[in-house]
Amino acid sequence: MPRFTVHVRDEWLTIPCKDATCSIKWLGFEALKRYIKNKPDNGGIEHIKDVCFAVRRCQGFGLLDNDDTIEDVLEDDDFVELDGNSLTSTDLVNLGKGLYKIKLAPEAEEKVVQSRELLDTIVKENKGLGSPLSPERTRMLLALRINVLAKGHSGVSLETLHSMIQAFNASCLSYVPEKGTGLALINGTQMITSLGAEAVERAEAIARQADIIAALTLEVLKGTTKAFDSDIHELRPHPGQKEVALRFRSLLDSDHHPSEIAESHRFCDRVQDAYTMRCCPQVHGIVNDTIEFVKKIINTEINSATDNPMVFAERGETISGGNFHGEYPAKALDYLAIGVHELASISERRIERLCNPSLSELPAFLVNEGGLNSGFMIAHCTAAALVSENKVLCHPSSIDSLSTSAATEDHVSMGGWAARKALRVVEHVEQVLAIELLAACQGIEFLRPLRTTTPLEKVYDLVRAAVKPWIKDRFMAPDIEAVHRLLVDQKVWNIAGPYIEKYCMEYIPESRPSSPTAFALDPPLSPRKRVRLE
């Protein structure tokens, strides 16, 4: 019997379907029935027949017609095939979000069977401590463990592996404590690596959107684009630095995108801007290169066998080794935290310039009637607090080690903490940049009717669709969270990215980044069977 996984108000529900000719509307109502079944207040739904809802595919959010039949629009092809060698951090994050199901490659099945013939005992599980991982992160952990077991060097039985796949595909998830490692079916570095994959993917997304936000701030502060001249960056040709400068040119090039704001101060007597504006290619650039380095480590780790002992069916023996040691992902994730933090550090300084009238030529704290309204004063304090907290979180965890297991485990990586704090640093960076984006858009209000470049106006429109201008004081947390969500969902990149790509293709094709995914706006696959109910 086919099953369909439906997302309702942050909950995943598995709906069995005997007849695939049933309508999407039927699927929606069945999901709602299951959703309210165990809710004390019926989930706030009084009469289910009166509920209006929309059903969308999870990825791309394509709207499904309620009258369509399930078999016509939800085909059974939303699988990622795992073989232990080709899983990427992007695939893993998408699996964590529930966008795909898993199936095992035939050659992986053969290796698993051969390996199991040498091993007939399974290491007993230990219990960990702390709050459980979220469903998304538990799903990533399970997917990654399946991929490692698929390499066929762990000695797990094929039946057990298929059971794990069935559990994943049915969203039947274990309680996994976030502290401590746990053993048995989550042995190795999968805990570290799965959280690290999320951290590096989110870091990559916020890093490229940071360039767009900084470009908008530069426009509001009436900065110059001379510091992004390509000849300057050819003299210090770090890949990340060159790419950031290229993005700034693509967003601010006055010949390509006329800006009334830029034209208004074309003949000003300012010689150069503050470091936080003109040094963006150098500061943001090393963050890009750091993320690329860490991503290579994580993707290698994703497809590595990290069990102990290792089972070599072709040699007919098992060998104890040290592949379980988490030093590689731990060191890489400490490096990621240090690198990506700098985006928040420099962003907070730009927020200061936006809020300080002696530096911005704008009203104090970006609000009129400053005696009655505090404007962005508290938002700036929030950004400063997040940056300060990051400074502590960026202290490397992998330089520590405590001996356990009667001195057998006498050097450990502390990689679990490295991964968890890297994720927290990335989230803080996202929030600081959300505040900067809010502040930059507020600054635009005081420069009207002048307009900035076309792509940056599109970004402004995106923000204004979610958050109103700041006229008088109100509770700001919902505004910050709304813009934070735009960044997490990569909406800012999806709006401005095509303009960056078009500029590269039309003006300087030889400078287009060599990576085929440098300007990818969405993952290449479209899931069919996972749906979202709104």
Short mmCIF file of N, CA and C in Angstrom, two decimals, residues 152-275:
data_model
loop_
_atom_site.label_atom_id
_atom_site.label_comp_id
_atom_site.label_asym_id
_atom_site.label_seq_id
_atom_site.Cartn_x
_atom_site.Cartn_y
_atom_site.Cartn_z
N GLY A 152 29.24 -1.28 2.77
CA GLY A 152 29.49 -2.71 2.89
C GLY A 152 30.73 -3.07 3.67
N HIS A 153 31.16 -2.20 4.59
CA HIS A 153 32.32 -2.52 5.42
C HIS A 153 31.99 -2.50 6.90
N SER A 154 30.71 -2.56 7.23
CA SER A 154 30.31 -2.42 8.63
C SER A 154 29.80 -3.71 9.25
N GLY A 155 29.46 -4.69 8.43
CA GLY A 155 29.00 -5.96 8.94
C GLY A 155 27.53 -5.99 9.31
N VAL A 156 26.78 -4.96 8.98
CA VAL A 156 25.36 -4.95 9.27
C VAL A 156 24.64 -5.88 8.29
N SER A 157 23.53 -6.49 8.74
CA SER A 157 22.80 -7.37 7.83
C SER A 157 21.98 -6.54 6.85
N LEU A 158 21.72 -7.10 5.68
CA LEU A 158 20.92 -6.41 4.67
C LEU A 158 19.51 -6.18 5.19
N GLU A 159 19.00 -7.13 5.96
CA GLU A 159 17.64 -6.98 6.51
C GLU A 159 17.57 -5.77 7.45
N THR A 160 18.61 -5.62 8.27
CA THR A 160 18.64 -4.47 9.18
C THR A 160 18.71 -3.17 8.40
N LEU A 161 19.54 -3.16 7.36
CA LEU A 161 19.69 -1.96 6.56
C LEU A 161 18.38 -1.59 5.86
N HIS A 162 17.69 -2.59 5.32
CA HIS A 162 16.39 -2.32 4.68
C HIS A 162 15.37 -1.83 5.72
N SER A 163 15.46 -2.34 6.93
CA SER A 163 14.56 -1.87 7.98
C SER A 163 14.80 -0.40 8.29
N MET A 164 16.07 -0.01 8.30
CA MET A 164 16.40 1.39 8.54
C MET A 164 15.86 2.28 7.42
N ILE A 165 15.97 1.79 6.18
CA ILE A 165 15.45 2.55 5.04
C ILE A 165 13.93 2.69 5.13
N GLN A 166 13.26 1.60 5.50
CA GLN A 166 11.80 1.65 5.65
C GLN A 166 11.40 2.62 6.75
N ALA A 167 12.17 2.64 7.84
CA ALA A 167 11.88 3.57 8.93
C ALA A 167 12.05 5.01 8.46
N PHE A 168 13.12 5.27 7.69
CA PHE A 168 13.34 6.62 7.16
C PHE A 168 12.20 7.03 6.24
N ASN A 169 11.84 6.15 5.32
CA ASN A 169 10.81 6.49 4.33
C ASN A 169 9.44 6.68 4.96
N ALA A 170 9.22 6.08 6.13
CA ALA A 170 7.94 6.24 6.83
C ALA A 170 8.01 7.33 7.90
N SER A 171 9.15 8.05 7.93
CA SER A 171 9.37 9.09 8.96
C SER A 171 9.21 8.53 10.37
N CYS A 172 9.65 7.28 10.56
CA CYS A 172 9.65 6.65 11.88
C CYS A 172 11.04 6.88 12.47
N LEU A 173 11.16 7.88 13.34
CA LEU A 173 12.46 8.36 13.78
C LEU A 173 12.72 8.04 15.24
N SER A 174 13.96 7.75 15.56
CA SER A 174 14.36 7.42 16.92
C SER A 174 14.54 8.69 17.75
N TYR A 175 14.51 8.52 19.07
CA TYR A 175 14.87 9.58 20.01
C TYR A 175 16.39 9.59 20.10
N VAL A 176 17.01 10.65 19.59
CA VAL A 176 18.48 10.72 19.56
C VAL A 176 18.93 11.89 20.41
N PRO A 177 19.58 11.64 21.57
CA PRO A 177 20.06 12.75 22.40
C PRO A 177 21.13 13.54 21.67
N GLU A 178 21.12 14.87 21.88
CA GLU A 178 22.09 15.70 21.18
C GLU A 178 23.46 15.69 21.82
N LYS A 179 23.54 15.26 23.10
CA LYS A 179 24.82 15.21 23.79
C LYS A 179 25.25 13.77 23.99
N GLY A 180 26.56 13.53 23.94
CA GLY A 180 27.05 12.15 23.97
C GLY A 180 26.96 11.57 22.57
N THR A 181 27.60 10.46 22.31
CA THR A 181 27.62 9.91 20.96
C THR A 181 26.54 8.83 20.77
N GLY A 182 26.25 7.98 21.61
CA GLY A 182 25.46 6.80 21.25
C GLY A 182 26.33 5.85 20.45
N LEU A 183 26.01 4.54 20.41
CA LEU A 183 26.82 3.60 19.65
C LEU A 183 25.93 2.82 18.70
N ALA A 184 26.22 1.53 18.50
CA ALA A 184 25.44 0.63 17.66
C ALA A 184 25.20 1.22 16.28
N LEU A 185 23.93 1.44 15.92
CA LEU A 185 23.61 1.84 14.55
C LEU A 185 23.92 3.30 14.25
N ILE A 186 24.42 4.07 15.23
CA ILE A 186 24.89 5.42 14.93
C ILE A 186 26.34 5.57 15.36
N ASN A 187 27.12 4.51 15.22
CA ASN A 187 28.54 4.55 15.50
C ASN A 187 29.24 5.41 14.45
N GLY A 188 30.53 5.72 14.69
CA GLY A 188 31.28 6.49 13.71
C GLY A 188 31.07 7.98 13.90
N THR A 189 31.24 8.75 12.83
CA THR A 189 31.18 10.21 12.91
C THR A 189 29.90 10.78 12.34
N GLN A 190 28.86 9.98 12.23
CA GLN A 190 27.65 10.45 11.56
C GLN A 190 26.93 11.57 12.30
N MET A 191 26.96 11.53 13.63
CA MET A 191 26.36 12.61 14.41
C MET A 191 27.04 13.94 14.08
N ILE A 192 28.36 13.93 14.12
CA ILE A 192 29.12 15.14 13.82
C ILE A 192 28.87 15.59 12.38
N THR A 193 28.94 14.64 11.47
CA THR A 193 28.90 14.97 10.05
C THR A 193 27.53 15.43 9.59
N SER A 194 26.47 14.82 10.11
CA SER A 194 25.14 15.22 9.68
C SER A 194 24.82 16.65 10.14
N LEU A 195 25.16 16.97 11.38
CA LEU A 195 24.98 18.35 11.84
C LEU A 195 25.92 19.30 11.09
N GLY A 196 27.13 18.82 10.82
CA GLY A 196 28.08 19.63 10.06
C GLY A 196 27.62 19.92 8.65
N ALA A 197 26.94 18.95 8.03
CA ALA A 197 26.42 19.17 6.68
C ALA A 197 25.39 20.28 6.68
N GLU A 198 24.51 20.28 7.69
CA GLU A 198 23.53 21.37 7.77
C GLU A 198 24.24 22.71 7.98
N ALA A 199 25.24 22.71 8.85
CA ALA A 199 25.95 23.96 9.14
C ALA A 199 26.63 24.52 7.89
N VAL A 200 27.28 23.66 7.13
CA VAL A 200 28.02 24.16 5.96
C VAL A 200 27.07 24.58 4.84
N GLU A 201 25.94 23.89 4.69
CA GLU A 201 24.97 24.30 3.67
C GLU A 201 24.34 25.65 4.02
N ARG A 202 23.99 25.83 5.29
CA ARG A 202 23.41 27.11 5.70
C ARG A 202 24.45 28.22 5.64
N ALA A 203 25.70 27.89 5.95
CA ALA A 203 26.77 28.89 5.86
C ALA A 203 26.95 29.34 4.42
N GLU A 204 26.92 28.40 3.49
CA GLU A 204 27.07 28.74 2.08
C GLU A 204 25.93 29.65 1.62
N ALA A 205 24.72 29.35 2.08
CA ALA A 205 23.55 30.14 1.67
C ALA A 205 23.62 31.56 2.23
N ILE A 206 23.99 31.70 3.49
CA ILE A 206 24.01 33.04 4.08
C ILE A 206 25.20 33.84 3.57
N ALA A 207 26.30 33.18 3.22
CA ALA A 207 27.48 33.90 2.74
C ALA A 207 27.19 34.62 1.43
N ARG A 208 26.53 33.95 0.50
CA ARG A 208 26.28 34.61 -0.78
C ARG A 208 25.19 35.67 -0.65
N GLN A 209 24.27 35.49 0.29
CA GLN A 209 23.26 36.52 0.52
C GLN A 209 23.84 37.71 1.28
N ALA A 210 24.90 37.48 2.05
CA ALA A 210 25.57 38.58 2.75
C ALA A 210 26.13 39.60 1.76
N ASP A 211 26.59 39.14 0.61
CA ASP A 211 27.09 40.05 -0.42
C ASP A 211 25.99 40.98 -0.91
N ILE A 212 24.79 40.44 -1.07
CA ILE A 212 23.66 41.23 -1.55
C ILE A 212 23.26 42.26 -0.50
N ILE A 213 23.21 41.85 0.75
CA ILE A 213 22.82 42.75 1.84
C ILE A 213 23.85 43.87 1.99
N ALA A 214 25.13 43.50 1.94
CA ALA A 214 26.18 44.52 2.06
C ALA A 214 26.13 45.51 0.90
N ALA A 215 25.81 45.03 -0.29
CA ALA A 215 25.69 45.93 -1.45
C ALA A 215 24.56 46.93 -1.25
N LEU A 216 23.45 46.47 -0.67
CA LEU A 216 22.33 47.37 -0.40
C LEU A 216 22.72 48.40 0.65
N THR A 217 23.44 47.97 1.69
CA THR A 217 23.91 48.91 2.71
C THR A 217 24.85 49.94 2.11
N LEU A 218 25.73 49.51 1.23
CA LEU A 218 26.65 50.45 0.58
C LEU A 218 25.89 51.51 -0.20
N GLU A 219 24.81 51.11 -0.87
CA GLU A 219 23.98 52.08 -1.58
C GLU A 219 23.35 53.09 -0.62
N VAL A 220 22.81 52.59 0.49
CA VAL A 220 22.15 53.47 1.46
C VAL A 220 23.15 54.46 2.07
N LEU A 221 24.38 53.98 2.32
CA LEU A 221 25.41 54.84 2.91
C LEU A 221 26.16 55.65 1.85
N LYS A 222 25.70 55.57 0.61
CA LYS A 222 26.27 56.34 -0.50
C LYS A 222 27.77 56.09 -0.65
N GLY A 223 28.10 54.80 -0.67
CA GLY A 223 29.49 54.41 -0.86
C GLY A 223 29.85 54.34 -2.33
N THR A 224 31.14 54.19 -2.59
CA THR A 224 31.64 54.10 -3.96
C THR A 224 31.87 52.64 -4.36
N THR A 225 31.78 52.37 -5.63
CA THR A 225 32.02 51.02 -6.13
C THR A 225 33.44 50.83 -6.65
N LYS A 226 34.28 51.87 -6.52
CA LYS A 226 35.63 51.79 -7.10
C LYS A 226 36.45 50.66 -6.49
N ALA A 227 36.18 50.33 -5.23
CA ALA A 227 36.98 49.30 -4.55
C ALA A 227 36.73 47.91 -5.10
N PHE A 228 35.73 47.76 -5.98
CA PHE A 228 35.39 46.44 -6.52
C PHE A 228 35.88 46.27 -7.95
N ASP A 229 36.68 47.19 -8.41
CA ASP A 229 37.26 47.13 -9.75
C ASP A 229 38.00 45.80 -9.93
N SER A 230 37.75 45.15 -11.05
CA SER A 230 38.33 43.80 -11.25
C SER A 230 39.85 43.81 -11.27
N ASP A 231 40.47 44.91 -11.73
CA ASP A 231 41.93 44.96 -11.79
C ASP A 231 42.55 44.90 -10.40
N ILE A 232 41.87 45.49 -9.43
CA ILE A 232 42.37 45.43 -8.06
C ILE A 232 42.47 43.98 -7.59
N HIS A 233 41.45 43.23 -7.86
CA HIS A 233 41.35 41.87 -7.30
C HIS A 233 42.16 40.86 -8.10
N GLU A 234 42.52 41.20 -9.31
CA GLU A 234 43.44 40.34 -10.06
C GLU A 234 44.84 40.38 -9.45
N LEU A 235 45.13 41.45 -8.71
CA LEU A 235 46.44 41.56 -8.08
C LEU A 235 46.53 40.79 -6.78
N ARG A 236 45.39 40.32 -6.29
CA ARG A 236 45.36 39.46 -5.09
C ARG A 236 44.30 38.39 -5.37
N PRO A 237 44.59 37.46 -6.24
CA PRO A 237 43.54 36.64 -6.88
C PRO A 237 43.04 35.44 -6.07
N HIS A 238 42.67 35.68 -4.82
CA HIS A 238 42.01 34.61 -4.08
C HIS A 238 40.62 34.39 -4.68
N PRO A 239 40.22 33.14 -4.90
CA PRO A 239 38.93 32.87 -5.57
C PRO A 239 37.73 33.52 -4.88
N GLY A 240 37.66 33.41 -3.55
CA GLY A 240 36.52 33.99 -2.84
C GLY A 240 36.48 35.50 -2.96
N GLN A 241 37.62 36.13 -2.85
CA GLN A 241 37.69 37.59 -2.97
C GLN A 241 37.23 38.05 -4.34
N LYS A 242 37.70 37.39 -5.37
CA LYS A 242 37.31 37.76 -6.74
C LYS A 242 35.81 37.56 -6.97
N GLU A 243 35.28 36.48 -6.40
CA GLU A 243 33.86 36.20 -6.60
C GLU A 243 32.98 37.24 -5.91
N VAL A 244 33.35 37.66 -4.70
CA VAL A 244 32.57 38.67 -3.99
C VAL A 244 32.62 40.00 -4.73
N ALA A 245 33.80 40.39 -5.18
CA ALA A 245 33.91 41.64 -5.94
C ALA A 245 33.06 41.59 -7.20
N LEU A 246 33.04 40.43 -7.85
CA LEU A 246 32.21 40.26 -9.04
C LEU A 246 30.73 40.43 -8.70
N ARG A 247 30.30 39.87 -7.59
CA ARG A 247 28.89 40.01 -7.20
C ARG A 247 28.54 41.46 -6.94
N PHE A 248 29.45 42.17 -6.27
CA PHE A 248 29.18 43.59 -6.01
C PHE A 248 29.07 44.36 -7.33
N ARG A 249 29.97 44.09 -8.27
CA ARG A 249 29.88 44.78 -9.56
C ARG A 249 28.58 44.44 -10.27
N SER A 250 28.18 43.19 -10.22
CA SER A 250 26.97 42.78 -10.93
C SER A 250 25.72 43.42 -10.35
N LEU A 251 25.76 43.77 -9.05
CA LEU A 251 24.60 44.38 -8.41
C LEU A 251 24.62 45.90 -8.47
N LEU A 252 25.83 46.49 -8.62
CA LEU A 252 25.98 47.94 -8.49
C LEU A 252 26.50 48.62 -9.74
N ASP A 253 26.86 47.87 -10.77
CA ASP A 253 27.40 48.46 -12.00
C ASP A 253 26.41 49.47 -12.58
N SER A 254 26.78 50.75 -12.59
CA SER A 254 25.85 51.81 -13.01
C SER A 254 25.51 51.73 -14.49
N ASP A 255 26.42 51.18 -15.29
CA ASP A 255 26.12 51.03 -16.72
C ASP A 255 25.10 49.93 -16.96
N HIS A 256 25.15 48.91 -16.12
CA HIS A 256 24.25 47.77 -16.27
C HIS A 256 22.93 48.00 -15.53
N HIS A 257 23.03 48.56 -14.34
CA HIS A 257 21.86 48.83 -13.50
C HIS A 257 21.92 50.28 -13.03
N PRO A 258 21.37 51.22 -13.75
CA PRO A 258 21.40 52.62 -13.30
C PRO A 258 20.81 52.78 -11.92
N SER A 259 21.49 53.57 -11.08
CA SER A 259 21.04 53.83 -9.72
C SER A 259 20.92 55.33 -9.51
N GLU A 260 19.73 55.77 -9.17
CA GLU A 260 19.53 57.19 -8.89
C GLU A 260 20.26 57.59 -7.61
N ILE A 261 20.36 56.67 -6.67
CA ILE A 261 21.08 56.97 -5.43
C ILE A 261 22.56 57.18 -5.74
N ALA A 262 23.16 56.30 -6.52
CA ALA A 262 24.57 56.44 -6.88
C ALA A 262 24.82 57.72 -7.66
N GLU A 263 23.90 58.05 -8.55
CA GLU A 263 24.05 59.25 -9.37
C GLU A 263 24.00 60.51 -8.52
N SER A 264 23.24 60.46 -7.41
CA SER A 264 23.07 61.64 -6.56
C SER A 264 24.35 62.06 -5.85
N HIS A 265 25.33 61.17 -5.73
CA HIS A 265 26.57 61.53 -5.05
C HIS A 265 27.79 61.22 -5.91
N ARG A 266 27.58 61.18 -7.21
CA ARG A 266 28.68 60.84 -8.12
C ARG A 266 29.88 61.77 -7.98
N PHE A 267 29.62 63.05 -7.72
CA PHE A 267 30.71 64.03 -7.69
C PHE A 267 31.03 64.50 -6.27
N CYS A 268 30.75 63.63 -5.28
CA CYS A 268 31.09 63.98 -3.90
C CYS A 268 32.60 63.94 -3.72
N ASP A 269 33.10 64.53 -2.62
CA ASP A 269 34.54 64.63 -2.43
C ASP A 269 35.11 63.53 -1.54
N ARG A 270 34.32 62.48 -1.23
CA ARG A 270 34.82 61.39 -0.40
C ARG A 270 35.82 60.56 -1.20
N VAL A 271 36.97 60.32 -0.61
CA VAL A 271 38.03 59.59 -1.31
C VAL A 271 37.83 58.08 -1.21
N GLN A 272 37.52 57.61 -0.01
CA GLN A 272 37.36 56.17 0.19
C GLN A 272 36.41 55.90 1.35
N ASP A 273 35.83 54.70 1.33
CA ASP A 273 34.85 54.32 2.34
C ASP A 273 35.52 53.60 3.51
N ALA A 274 34.72 53.39 4.56
CA ALA A 274 35.19 52.61 5.71
C ALA A 274 35.49 51.17 5.29
N TYR A 275 36.31 50.51 6.09
CA TYR A 275 36.69 49.14 5.79
C TYR A 275 35.48 48.22 5.62
#
